[in-house]
Amino acid sequence: MVCFRLSPVPGSGLLMLCLVLGAVSSYALELNLTNSEKATCLYAKWQMNFTIRYETTNNSHKTVSISDFGAATYNGSFCGDDHNDPQIVMQFGSGFSWIVNFAKESSSYLINSISFSYNTSDTTTFPDAKKKGVLTVNDSVGFQVPLNDIFRCNSLSTLEKDNVVQHYWDVHVQAFVQNGTVSTKEFLCDKDKTLTTTVPVIPTSVPSPTTTPTPKEKPETGSYSVTSSNGTCLLANMGLQLNITQDKVASVININPNTTNATGNCHSKTALLRLSGSNIKYLDFVFAVKNDNRFYLKEVNVSVYLVNGSVFSIANNNLSYWDAPLGSSYMCNKEQTVSVSGAFQINTFNLRVQPFSVMEGKYSTAQDCSADDDNFIVPIAVGAALAGVLILVLLAYFIGLKRHHAGYEQF
Ligand SMILES: *[C@@H]1O[C@H](CO)[C@@H](O)[C@H](O)[C@H]1NC(C)=O
Ligand SMILES: *[C@@H]1O[C@H](CO)[C@@H](O)[C@H](O)[C@H]1NC(C)=O
Ligand SMILES: *[C@@H]1O[C@H](CO)[C@@H](O)[C@H](O)[C@H]1NC(C)=O
Ligand SMILES: *[C@@H]1O[C@H](CO)[C@@H](O)[C@H](O)[C@H]1NC(C)=O
Ligand SMILES: *[C@@H]1O[C@H](CO)[C@@H](O)[C@H](O)[C@H]1NC(C)=O
Ligand SMILES: *[C@@H]1O[C@H](CO)[C@@H](O)[C@H](O)[C@H]1NC(C)=O
Ligand SMILES: *[C@@H]1O[C@H](CO)[C@@H](O)[C@H](O)[C@H]1NC(C)=O
Ligand SMILES: *[C@@H]1O[C@H](CO)[C@@H](O)[C@H](O)[C@H]1NC(C)=O
Ligand SMILES: *[C@@H]1O[C@H](CO)[C@@H](O)[C@H](O)[C@H]1NC(C)=O
Ligand SMILES: *[C@@H]1O[C@H](CO)[C@@H](O)[C@H](O)[C@H]1NC(C)=O
Ligand SMILES: *[C@@H]1O[C@H](CO)[C@@H](O)[C@H](O)[C@H]1NC(C)=O
Ligand SMILES: *[C@@H]1O[C@H](CO)[C@@H](O)[C@H](O)[C@H]1NC(C)=O
């Protein structure tokens, strides 16, 4: 993850931007333009790539693809004023520039045009180009968006003109941001609308794989352990899924055991399992002993790097999960949720933990979480019995009442 804080750009106030490295090779770009009062006035987050076809000196054609925007700058980006419309101006690579123009109308704004320039004089990107110089393609897109709405287009959009193919996806953009607050009201592009509205209307026997949102896969089960001078002292096998809710949006992160390390420590009354990895700064599970005969998960303390470049941290040391007798392990194969706070929960799969009394690096007998369910049977049975008694009493009462009533009618 790369974050830049640029010095003030003339005319646009403070410019702050983050370039967030996406999963493999695709970058999510994010631009947060602020005005002189440091309030957000233009916000954009998007992904894109370009494919350029050009003619070579021996009259054949070559294509180059641009999808690395690692060293982009945004000089000239501007929120707009009384005389000039807002624009996003981005420079990247060897002489590329990309400009988006916006315009305001009475109750809406326009994403007016997208202009892309490249310099074929650059011999590393365009070896043996026949025509040398700066070439520009300017597309009038003319998206009209209601004022104070954020435009969203997760679907792939393609612009094709004069030897350049531009792909855009995961686009969020709002110009003329009011009061420094990016809107939560989304204005969807047509393609996103059809994804969410028209699909359920058409009854088809075969569900279309492209239109049903794929449910998040189950996380892979990891095997973690903590070793002290006496050997392995803590064992944990589990698939972990983090669910972080921010601004009413839940992001679900599966923990990949292949890129997650376990450390920790073991004491007689407490034990710590700390997981860390590429996007997890730390995820601490603290176990404690109660009444000298049982253990439980007492605390979770987490810090995660989010895709938007921020860090999410939370801790709760007043939990009570995974309760089992000392000398045994706690096991739960079905999905279970550890609710750390309203904004953070952990879904666990194929769980087995033993934080204390590990002998020879092996699990002891397990207490299964289905036993937790058994605990509910007693209150349910008592409740059902009480309800039965109540119904009998009511029945007796009504029958008595009816007899009594009928008695009067006869006379
Ligand atoms: C944009 O930057 C401002 C000022 O730093 C910050 O208050 C705001 O939360 C940021 N907005 C987004 C959507 O990142
Ligand atoms: C043109 O040059 C490229 C390498 O620059 C070569 O691969 C290609 O075969 C050449 N074509 C012709 C028709 O000479
Ligand atoms: C550009 O992005 C589109 C959509 O994600 C993808 O299908 C395409 O392969 C990408 N092209 C390049 C050259 O990376
Ligand atoms: C963009 O601005 C920064 C400082 O604000 C400067 O160092 C850099 O050279 C500029 N880049 C271009 C392409 O003008
Ligand atoms: C295009 O690239 C060439 C070679 O790198 C450079 O000399 C020239 O100034 C560039 N043109 C523009 C307009 O940036
Ligand atoms: C692209 O064309 C529009 C009009 O179609 C114009 O307003 C805009 O300035 C042009 N953009 C660039 C960078 O030349
Ligand atoms: C911005 O603030 C003004 C004054 O506080 C208020 O009237 C207006 O409704 C706000 N606009 C939005 C979009 O929240
Ligand atoms: C190691 O084992 C011995 C004997 O069981 C025990 O007294 C000691 O406290 C253990 N040390 C640690 C660090 O667990
Ligand atoms: C994530 O948390 C939110 C809010 O608590 C909840 O609505 C959603 O179902 C959870 N998603 C998963 C996959 O657990
Ligand atoms: C983890 O590694 C195993 C074996 O190398 C592999 O089969 C599996 O797909 C990997 N899992 C992830 C999520 O990368
Ligand atoms: C795990 O630990 C090893 C050794 O300390 C280290 O080289 C590796 O980078 C760590 N992996 C992660 C994902 O932190
Ligand atoms: C969570 O862990 C971090 C890092 O060890 C520590 O600085 C912080 O105090 C812990 N928070 C709580 C509430 O325990």
mmCIF file of N, CA, C and O in Angstrom, residues 77-161:
data_model
loop_
_atom_site.group_PDB
_atom_site.id
_atom_site.type_symbol
_atom_site.label_atom_id
_atom_site.label_comp_id
_atom_site.label_asym_id
_atom_site.label_seq_id
_atom_site.Cartn_x
_atom_site.Cartn_y
_atom_site.Cartn_z
ATOM 1 N N SER A 77 -5.211 18.677 -10.892
ATOM 2 C CA SER A 77 -6.552 18.297 -10.448
ATOM 3 C C SER A 77 -7.127 19.460 -9.650
ATOM 4 O O SER A 77 -6.402 20.165 -8.950
ATOM 5 N N PHE A 78 -8.422 19.609 -9.746
ATOM 6 C CA PHE A 78 -8.988 20.877 -9.340
ATOM 7 C C PHE A 78 -10.473 20.699 -9.056
ATOM 8 O O PHE A 78 -11.166 20.005 -9.793
ATOM 9 N N CYS A 79 -10.952 21.290 -7.975
ATOM 10 C CA CYS A 79 -12.347 21.103 -7.581
ATOM 11 C C CYS A 79 -13.325 22.028 -8.289
ATOM 12 O O CYS A 79 -14.536 21.889 -8.121
ATOM 13 N N GLY A 80 -12.807 23.003 -9.001
ATOM 14 C CA GLY A 80 -13.698 23.929 -9.687
ATOM 15 C C GLY A 80 -13.955 25.175 -8.872
ATOM 16 O O GLY A 80 -13.877 25.159 -7.647
ATOM 17 N N ASP A 81 -14.219 26.274 -9.574
ATOM 18 C CA ASP A 81 -14.615 27.520 -8.918
ATOM 19 C C ASP A 81 -15.628 28.223 -9.816
ATOM 20 O O ASP A 81 -16.201 27.593 -10.703
ATOM 21 N N ASP A 82 -15.827 29.508 -9.595
ATOM 22 C CA ASP A 82 -16.853 30.214 -10.353
ATOM 23 C C ASP A 82 -16.564 30.227 -11.857
ATOM 24 O O ASP A 82 -17.483 30.325 -12.668
ATOM 25 N N HIS A 83 -15.302 30.156 -12.225
ATOM 26 C CA HIS A 83 -14.955 30.312 -13.641
ATOM 27 C C HIS A 83 -14.532 29.016 -14.320
ATOM 28 O O HIS A 83 -14.605 28.910 -15.529
ATOM 29 N N ASN A 84 -14.076 28.058 -13.531
ATOM 30 C CA ASN A 84 -13.547 26.839 -14.141
ATOM 31 C C ASN A 84 -14.226 25.603 -13.581
ATOM 32 O O ASN A 84 -14.538 25.537 -12.396
ATOM 33 N N ASP A 85 -14.427 24.634 -14.466
ATOM 34 C CA ASP A 85 -15.051 23.387 -14.050
ATOM 35 C C ASP A 85 -14.027 22.478 -13.387
ATOM 36 O O ASP A 85 -12.832 22.587 -13.646
ATOM 37 N N PRO A 86 -14.504 21.548 -12.554
ATOM 38 C CA PRO A 86 -13.574 20.616 -11.906
ATOM 39 C C PRO A 86 -12.947 19.657 -12.925
ATOM 40 O O PRO A 86 -13.547 19.377 -13.971
ATOM 41 N N GLN A 87 -11.781 19.181 -12.591
ATOM 42 C CA GLN A 87 -11.186 18.138 -13.409
ATOM 43 C C GLN A 87 -10.224 17.293 -12.590
ATOM 44 O O GLN A 87 -9.652 17.740 -11.613
ATOM 45 N N ILE A 88 -10.113 16.045 -13.026
ATOM 46 C CA ILE A 88 -9.083 15.164 -12.473
ATOM 47 C C ILE A 88 -8.003 15.091 -13.542
ATOM 48 O O ILE A 88 -8.294 14.769 -14.701
ATOM 49 N N VAL A 89 -6.793 15.423 -13.179
ATOM 50 C CA VAL A 89 -5.674 15.338 -14.114
ATOM 51 C C VAL A 89 -4.651 14.398 -13.496
ATOM 52 O O VAL A 89 -4.195 14.618 -12.376
ATOM 53 N N MET A 90 -4.316 13.369 -14.241
ATOM 54 C CA MET A 90 -3.398 12.362 -13.688
ATOM 55 C C MET A 90 -2.249 12.159 -14.660
ATOM 56 O O MET A 90 -2.459 12.082 -15.867
ATOM 57 N N GLN A 91 -1.022 12.119 -14.128
ATOM 58 C CA GLN A 91 0.153 11.842 -14.952
ATOM 59 C C GLN A 91 0.750 10.525 -14.463
ATOM 60 O O GLN A 91 0.841 10.295 -13.263
ATOM 61 N N PHE A 92 1.160 9.687 -15.399
ATOM 62 C CA PHE A 92 1.777 8.433 -14.972
ATOM 63 C C PHE A 92 2.692 7.899 -16.068
ATOM 64 O O PHE A 92 2.612 8.325 -17.236
ATOM 65 N N GLY A 93 3.525 6.937 -15.661
ATOM 66 C CA GLY A 93 4.411 6.256 -16.604
ATOM 67 C C GLY A 93 5.277 7.230 -17.370
ATOM 68 O O GLY A 93 5.620 8.315 -16.889
ATOM 69 N N SER A 94 5.619 6.872 -18.595
ATOM 70 C CA SER A 94 6.497 7.706 -19.404
ATOM 71 C C SER A 94 5.643 8.604 -20.302
ATOM 72 O O SER A 94 5.371 8.265 -21.443
ATOM 73 N N GLY A 95 5.176 9.695 -19.738
ATOM 74 C CA GLY A 95 4.479 10.700 -20.539
ATOM 75 C C GLY A 95 3.006 10.446 -20.803
ATOM 76 O O GLY A 95 2.469 10.941 -21.791
ATOM 77 N N PHE A 96 2.335 9.677 -19.949
ATOM 78 C CA PHE A 96 0.891 9.497 -20.120
ATOM 79 C C PHE A 96 0.154 10.544 -19.304
ATOM 80 O O PHE A 96 0.588 10.905 -18.204
ATOM 81 N N SER A 97 -0.972 11.007 -19.837
ATOM 82 C CA SER A 97 -1.815 11.836 -19.005
ATOM 83 C C SER A 97 -3.272 11.479 -19.246
ATOM 84 O O SER A 97 -3.641 10.971 -20.312
ATOM 85 N N TRP A 98 -4.062 11.707 -18.247
ATOM 86 C CA TRP A 98 -5.459 11.281 -18.245
ATOM 87 C C TRP A 98 -6.264 12.370 -17.567
ATOM 88 O O TRP A 98 -5.934 12.782 -16.446
ATOM 89 N N ILE A 99 -7.258 12.891 -18.279
ATOM 90 C CA ILE A 99 -8.006 14.046 -17.765
ATOM 91 C C ILE A 99 -9.502 13.752 -17.818
ATOM 92 O O ILE A 99 -10.024 13.324 -18.847
ATOM 93 N N VAL A 100 -10.180 13.964 -16.710
ATOM 94 C CA VAL A 100 -11.641 13.843 -16.676
ATOM 95 C C VAL A 100 -12.210 15.218 -16.371
ATOM 96 O O VAL A 100 -11.799 15.861 -15.403
ATOM 97 N N ASN A 101 -13.118 15.656 -17.212
ATOM 98 C CA ASN A 101 -13.765 16.958 -17.017
ATOM 99 C C ASN A 101 -15.165 16.786 -16.456
ATOM 100 O O ASN A 101 -15.897 15.895 -16.891
ATOM 101 N N PHE A 102 -15.525 17.659 -15.547
ATOM 102 C CA PHE A 102 -16.876 17.657 -14.974
ATOM 103 C C PHE A 102 -17.531 19.005 -15.267
ATOM 104 O O PHE A 102 -16.842 20.004 -15.497
ATOM 105 N N ALA A 103 -18.836 19.029 -15.242
ATOM 106 C CA ALA A 103 -19.554 20.299 -15.402
ATOM 107 C C ALA A 103 -20.801 20.247 -14.549
ATOM 108 O O ALA A 103 -21.364 19.182 -14.304
ATOM 109 N N LYS A 104 -21.233 21.428 -14.111
ATOM 110 C CA LYS A 104 -22.402 21.494 -13.239
ATOM 111 C C LYS A 104 -23.600 21.988 -14.038
ATOM 112 O O LYS A 104 -23.467 22.885 -14.870
ATOM 113 N N GLU A 105 -24.733 21.386 -13.768
ATOM 114 C CA GLU A 105 -25.988 21.882 -14.309
ATOM 115 C C GLU A 105 -26.867 22.238 -13.121
ATOM 116 O O GLU A 105 -26.418 22.158 -11.983
ATOM 117 N N SER A 106 -28.132 22.590 -13.378
ATOM 118 C CA SER A 106 -28.923 23.106 -12.256
ATOM 119 C C SER A 106 -29.069 22.099 -11.116
ATOM 120 O O SER A 106 -28.802 22.416 -9.966
ATOM 121 N N SER A 107 -29.471 20.873 -11.441
ATOM 122 C CA SER A 107 -29.683 19.917 -10.350
ATOM 123 C C SER A 107 -28.867 18.644 -10.564
ATOM 124 O O SER A 107 -29.145 17.609 -9.973
ATOM 125 N N SER A 108 -27.890 18.728 -11.448
ATOM 126 C CA SER A 108 -27.079 17.546 -11.702
ATOM 127 C C SER A 108 -25.678 17.984 -12.094
ATOM 128 O O SER A 108 -25.414 19.172 -12.268
ATOM 129 N N TYR A 109 -24.789 17.018 -12.178
ATOM 130 C CA TYR A 109 -23.478 17.310 -12.733
ATOM 131 C C TYR A 109 -23.156 16.293 -13.805
ATOM 132 O O TYR A 109 -23.734 15.198 -13.831
ATOM 133 N N LEU A 110 -22.265 16.675 -14.690
ATOM 134 C CA LEU A 110 -21.910 15.805 -15.809
ATOM 135 C C LEU A 110 -20.490 15.309 -15.635
ATOM 136 O O LEU A 110 -19.594 16.079 -15.276
ATOM 137 N N ILE A 111 -20.283 14.014 -15.876
ATOM 138 C CA ILE A 111 -18.930 13.522 -16.097
ATOM 139 C C ILE A 111 -18.782 13.679 -17.605
ATOM 140 O O ILE A 111 -19.319 12.895 -18.387
ATOM 141 N N ASN A 112 -18.117 14.761 -17.985
ATOM 142 C CA ASN A 112 -18.249 15.265 -19.342
ATOM 143 C C ASN A 112 -17.430 14.485 -20.356
ATOM 144 O O ASN A 112 -17.959 13.928 -21.301
ATOM 145 N N SER A 113 -16.125 14.476 -20.151
ATOM 146 C CA SER A 113 -15.259 13.839 -21.141
ATOM 147 C C SER A 113 -14.058 13.208 -20.461
ATOM 148 O O SER A 113 -13.672 13.597 -19.356
ATOM 149 N N ILE A 114 -13.514 12.205 -21.108
ATOM 150 C CA ILE A 114 -12.298 11.557 -20.622
ATOM 151 C C ILE A 114 -11.271 11.622 -21.741
ATOM 152 O O ILE A 114 -11.530 11.164 -22.864
ATOM 153 N N SER A 115 -10.147 12.235 -21.428
ATOM 154 C CA SER A 115 -9.124 12.426 -22.446
ATOM 155 C C SER A 115 -7.857 11.690 -22.026
ATOM 156 O O SER A 115 -7.437 11.779 -20.869
ATOM 157 N N PHE A 116 -7.278 10.958 -22.948
ATOM 158 C CA PHE A 116 -6.090 10.153 -22.638
ATOM 159 C C PHE A 116 -4.998 10.469 -23.653
ATOM 160 O O PHE A 116 -5.248 10.428 -24.864
ATOM 161 N N SER A 117 -3.803 10.825 -23.161
ATOM 162 C CA SER A 117 -2.692 11.164 -24.057
ATOM 163 C C SER A 117 -1.507 10.257 -23.821
ATOM 164 O O SER A 117 -1.215 9.904 -22.673
ATOM 165 N N TYR A 118 -0.836 9.915 -24.918
ATOM 166 C CA TYR A 118 0.379 9.102 -24.799
ATOM 167 C C TYR A 118 1.427 9.624 -25.764
ATOM 168 O O TYR A 118 1.106 10.260 -26.763
ATOM 169 N N ASN A 119 2.678 9.355 -25.434
ATOM 170 C CA ASN A 119 3.797 9.933 -26.177
ATOM 171 C C ASN A 119 4.572 8.813 -26.858
ATOM 172 O O ASN A 119 5.334 8.092 -26.217
ATOM 173 N N THR A 120 4.381 8.665 -28.154
ATOM 174 C CA THR A 120 5.033 7.557 -28.871
ATOM 175 C C THR A 120 6.515 7.825 -29.102
ATOM 176 O O THR A 120 7.222 6.978 -29.640
ATOM 177 N N SER A 121 6.998 9.014 -28.715
ATOM 178 C CA SER A 121 8.438 9.268 -28.803
ATOM 179 C C SER A 121 9.203 8.469 -27.758
ATOM 180 O O SER A 121 10.415 8.296 -27.865
ATOM 181 N N ASP A 122 8.492 8.007 -26.752
ATOM 182 C CA ASP A 122 9.154 7.238 -25.702
ATOM 183 C C ASP A 122 9.468 5.838 -26.234
ATOM 184 O O ASP A 122 8.573 5.026 -26.461
ATOM 185 N N THR A 123 10.755 5.572 -26.406
ATOM 186 C CA THR A 123 11.140 4.346 -27.115
ATOM 187 C C THR A 123 11.079 3.099 -26.229
ATOM 188 O O THR A 123 11.111 1.994 -26.754
ATOM 189 N N THR A 124 10.989 3.268 -24.915
ATOM 190 C CA THR A 124 10.889 2.051 -24.102
ATOM 191 C C THR A 124 9.473 1.489 -24.146
ATOM 192 O O THR A 124 9.291 0.278 -24.200
ATOM 193 N N THR A 125 8.470 2.362 -24.141
ATOM 194 C CA THR A 125 7.085 1.873 -24.205
ATOM 195 C C THR A 125 6.652 1.604 -25.641
ATOM 196 O O THR A 125 5.890 0.681 -25.907
ATOM 197 N N PHE A 126 7.111 2.447 -26.560
ATOM 198 C CA PHE A 126 6.700 2.316 -27.966
ATOM 199 C C PHE A 126 7.938 2.139 -28.852
ATOM 200 O O PHE A 126 8.302 3.045 -29.592
ATOM 201 N N PRO A 127 8.616 0.988 -28.755
ATOM 202 C CA PRO A 127 9.806 0.811 -29.592
ATOM 203 C C PRO A 127 9.401 0.851 -31.073
ATOM 204 O O PRO A 127 8.317 0.393 -31.433
ATOM 205 N N ASP A 128 10.249 1.438 -31.867
ATOM 206 C CA ASP A 128 10.061 1.588 -33.321
ATOM 207 C C ASP A 128 8.654 2.032 -33.739
ATOM 208 O O ASP A 128 8.084 1.485 -34.692
ATOM 209 N N ALA A 129 8.107 3.005 -33.030
ATOM 210 C CA ALA A 129 6.838 3.578 -33.498
ATOM 211 C C ALA A 129 7.116 4.425 -34.734
ATOM 212 O O ALA A 129 8.099 5.161 -34.785
ATOM 213 N N LYS A 130 6.233 4.312 -35.704
ATOM 214 C CA LYS A 130 6.450 5.029 -36.962
ATOM 215 C C LYS A 130 6.229 6.523 -36.764
ATOM 216 O O LYS A 130 7.049 7.354 -37.143
ATOM 217 N N LYS A 131 5.093 6.824 -36.138
ATOM 218 C CA LYS A 131 4.734 8.214 -35.919
ATOM 219 C C LYS A 131 5.142 8.603 -34.503
ATOM 220 O O LYS A 131 4.758 7.924 -33.549
ATOM 221 N N LYS A 132 5.966 9.635 -34.368
ATOM 222 C CA LYS A 132 6.421 10.002 -33.033
ATOM 223 C C LYS A 132 5.717 11.278 -32.573
ATOM 224 O O LYS A 132 5.490 12.189 -33.370
ATOM 225 N N GLY A 133 5.386 11.317 -31.306
ATOM 226 C CA GLY A 133 4.756 12.522 -30.773
ATOM 227 C C GLY A 133 3.643 12.175 -29.802
ATOM 228 O O GLY A 133 3.409 11.015 -29.487
ATOM 229 N N VAL A 134 2.966 13.211 -29.347
ATOM 230 C CA VAL A 134 1.903 13.012 -28.362
ATOM 231 C C VAL A 134 0.567 12.830 -29.084
ATOM 232 O O VAL A 134 0.198 13.647 -29.937
ATOM 233 N N LEU A 135 -0.122 11.767 -28.790
ATOM 234 C CA LEU A 135 -1.429 11.496 -29.376
ATOM 235 C C LEU A 135 -2.479 11.546 -28.272
ATOM 236 O O LEU A 135 -2.223 11.121 -27.152
ATOM 237 N N THR A 136 -3.644 12.066 -28.607
ATOM 238 C CA THR A 136 -4.708 12.227 -27.611
ATOM 239 C C THR A 136 -6.009 11.641 -28.138
ATOM 240 O O THR A 136 -6.355 11.860 -29.300
ATOM 241 N N VAL A 137 -6.686 10.883 -27.305
ATOM 242 C CA VAL A 137 -8.074 10.496 -27.623
ATOM 243 C C VAL A 137 -8.973 11.142 -26.577
ATOM 244 O O VAL A 137 -8.685 11.092 -25.392
ATOM 245 N N ASN A 138 -10.017 11.759 -27.048
ATOM 246 C CA ASN A 138 -10.922 12.460 -26.143
ATOM 247 C C ASN A 138 -12.333 11.927 -26.364
ATOM 248 O O ASN A 138 -12.908 12.083 -27.426
ATOM 249 N N ASP A 139 -12.860 11.237 -25.367
ATOM 250 C CA ASP A 139 -14.208 10.672 -25.467
ATOM 251 C C ASP A 139 -15.196 11.542 -24.702
ATOM 252 O O ASP A 139 -14.960 11.855 -23.533
ATOM 253 N N SER A 140 -16.297 11.887 -25.358
ATOM 254 C CA SER A 140 -17.368 12.578 -24.625
ATOM 255 C C SER A 140 -18.236 11.497 -24.008
ATOM 256 O O SER A 140 -18.900 10.757 -24.727
ATOM 257 N N VAL A 141 -18.200 11.369 -22.707
ATOM 258 C CA VAL A 141 -19.008 10.330 -22.079
ATOM 259 C C VAL A 141 -20.373 10.869 -21.664
ATOM 260 O O VAL A 141 -21.385 10.214 -21.847
ATOM 261 N N GLY A 142 -20.398 12.059 -21.098
ATOM 262 C CA GLY A 142 -21.662 12.714 -20.783
ATOM 263 C C GLY A 142 -22.565 11.959 -19.829
ATOM 264 O O GLY A 142 -23.768 11.873 -20.048
ATOM 265 N N PHE A 143 -22.011 11.416 -18.764
ATOM 266 C CA PHE A 143 -22.858 10.815 -17.729
ATOM 267 C C PHE A 143 -23.471 11.919 -16.896
ATOM 268 O O PHE A 143 -22.760 12.759 -16.352
ATOM 269 N N GLN A 144 -24.777 11.868 -16.749
ATOM 270 C CA GLN A 144 -25.452 12.870 -15.939
ATOM 271 C C GLN A 144 -25.790 12.260 -14.578
ATOM 272 O O GLN A 144 -26.421 11.208 -14.505
ATOM 273 N N VAL A 145 -25.353 12.911 -13.514
ATOM 274 C CA VAL A 145 -25.533 12.383 -12.162
ATOM 275 C C VAL A 145 -26.224 13.454 -11.322
ATOM 276 O O VAL A 145 -25.832 14.620 -11.384
ATOM 277 N N PRO A 146 -27.250 13.090 -10.547
ATOM 278 C CA PRO A 146 -27.883 14.100 -9.686
ATOM 279 C C PRO A 146 -26.862 14.708 -8.719
ATOM 280 O O PRO A 146 -25.991 13.990 -8.223
ATOM 281 N N LEU A 147 -26.986 15.991 -8.466
ATOM 282 C CA LEU A 147 -26.102 16.657 -7.512
ATOM 283 C C LEU A 147 -26.206 15.949 -6.166
ATOM 284 O O LEU A 147 -27.292 15.515 -5.783
ATOM 285 N N ASN A 148 -25.089 15.846 -5.471
ATOM 286 C CA ASN A 148 -25.027 15.213 -4.149
ATOM 287 C C ASN A 148 -25.192 13.701 -4.180
ATOM 288 O O ASN A 148 -25.369 13.088 -3.140
ATOM 289 N N ASP A 149 -25.129 13.097 -5.370
ATOM 290 C CA ASP A 149 -25.095 11.637 -5.452
ATOM 291 C C ASP A 149 -23.699 11.219 -5.880
ATOM 292 O O ASP A 149 -23.029 11.944 -6.609
ATOM 293 N N ILE A 150 -23.296 10.038 -5.427
ATOM 294 C CA ILE A 150 -22.019 9.499 -5.899
ATOM 295 C C ILE A 150 -22.318 8.529 -7.043
ATOM 296 O O ILE A 150 -23.228 7.707 -6.951
ATOM 297 N N PHE A 151 -21.596 8.703 -8.136
ATOM 298 C CA PHE A 151 -21.776 7.828 -9.293
ATOM 299 C C PHE A 151 -21.045 6.530 -9.021
ATOM 300 O O PHE A 151 -19.892 6.538 -8.590
ATOM 301 N N ARG A 152 -21.714 5.414 -9.264
ATOM 302 C CA ARG A 152 -21.065 4.119 -9.071
ATOM 303 C C ARG A 152 -21.223 3.250 -10.300
ATOM 304 O O ARG A 152 -22.316 3.161 -10.863
ATOM 305 N N CYS A 153 -20.147 2.614 -10.709
ATOM 306 C CA CYS A 153 -20.235 1.648 -11.790
ATOM 307 C C CYS A 153 -19.224 0.546 -11.514
ATOM 308 O O CYS A 153 -18.048 0.664 -11.861
ATOM 309 N N ASN A 154 -19.679 -0.508 -10.868
ATOM 310 C CA ASN A 154 -18.773 -1.631 -10.613
ATOM 311 C C ASN A 154 -18.548 -2.455 -11.875
ATOM 312 O O ASN A 154 -17.515 -3.083 -12.026
ATOM 313 N N SER A 155 -19.524 -2.436 -12.768
ATOM 314 C CA SER A 155 -19.404 -3.203 -14.001
ATOM 315 C C SER A 155 -18.292 -2.638 -14.873
ATOM 316 O O SER A 155 -17.872 -1.497 -14.709
ATOM 317 N N LEU A 156 -17.866 -3.456 -15.814
ATOM 318 C CA LEU A 156 -16.801 -3.049 -16.722
ATOM 319 C C LEU A 156 -17.361 -2.118 -17.802
ATOM 320 O O LEU A 156 -18.361 -2.429 -18.441
ATOM 321 N N SER A 157 -16.737 -0.965 -17.977
ATOM 322 C CA SER A 157 -17.092 -0.060 -19.071
ATOM 323 C C SER A 157 -15.901 0.003 -20.022
ATOM 324 O O SER A 157 -14.758 0.063 -19.575
ATOM 325 N N THR A 158 -16.195 0.016 -21.292
ATOM 326 C CA THR A 158 -15.119 0.033 -22.285
ATOM 327 C C THR A 158 -15.298 1.223 -23.216
ATOM 328 O O THR A 158 -16.388 1.444 -23.730
ATOM 329 N N LEU A 159 -14.250 1.984 -23.384
ATOM 330 C CA LEU A 159 -14.244 3.072 -24.362
ATOM 331 C C LEU A 159 -13.237 2.683 -25.436
ATOM 332 O O LEU A 159 -12.099 2.333 -25.119
ATOM 333 N N GLU A 160 -13.646 2.751 -26.686
ATOM 334 C CA GLU A 160 -12.755 2.327 -27.751
ATOM 335 C C GLU A 160 -12.742 3.400 -28.822
ATOM 336 O O GLU A 160 -13.781 3.764 -29.362
ATOM 337 N N LYS A 161 -11.587 3.962 -29.076
ATOM 338 C CA LYS A 161 -11.499 5.046 -30.053
ATOM 339 C C LYS A 161 -10.055 5.178 -30.520
ATOM 340 O O LYS A 161 -9.129 5.114 -29.677
#
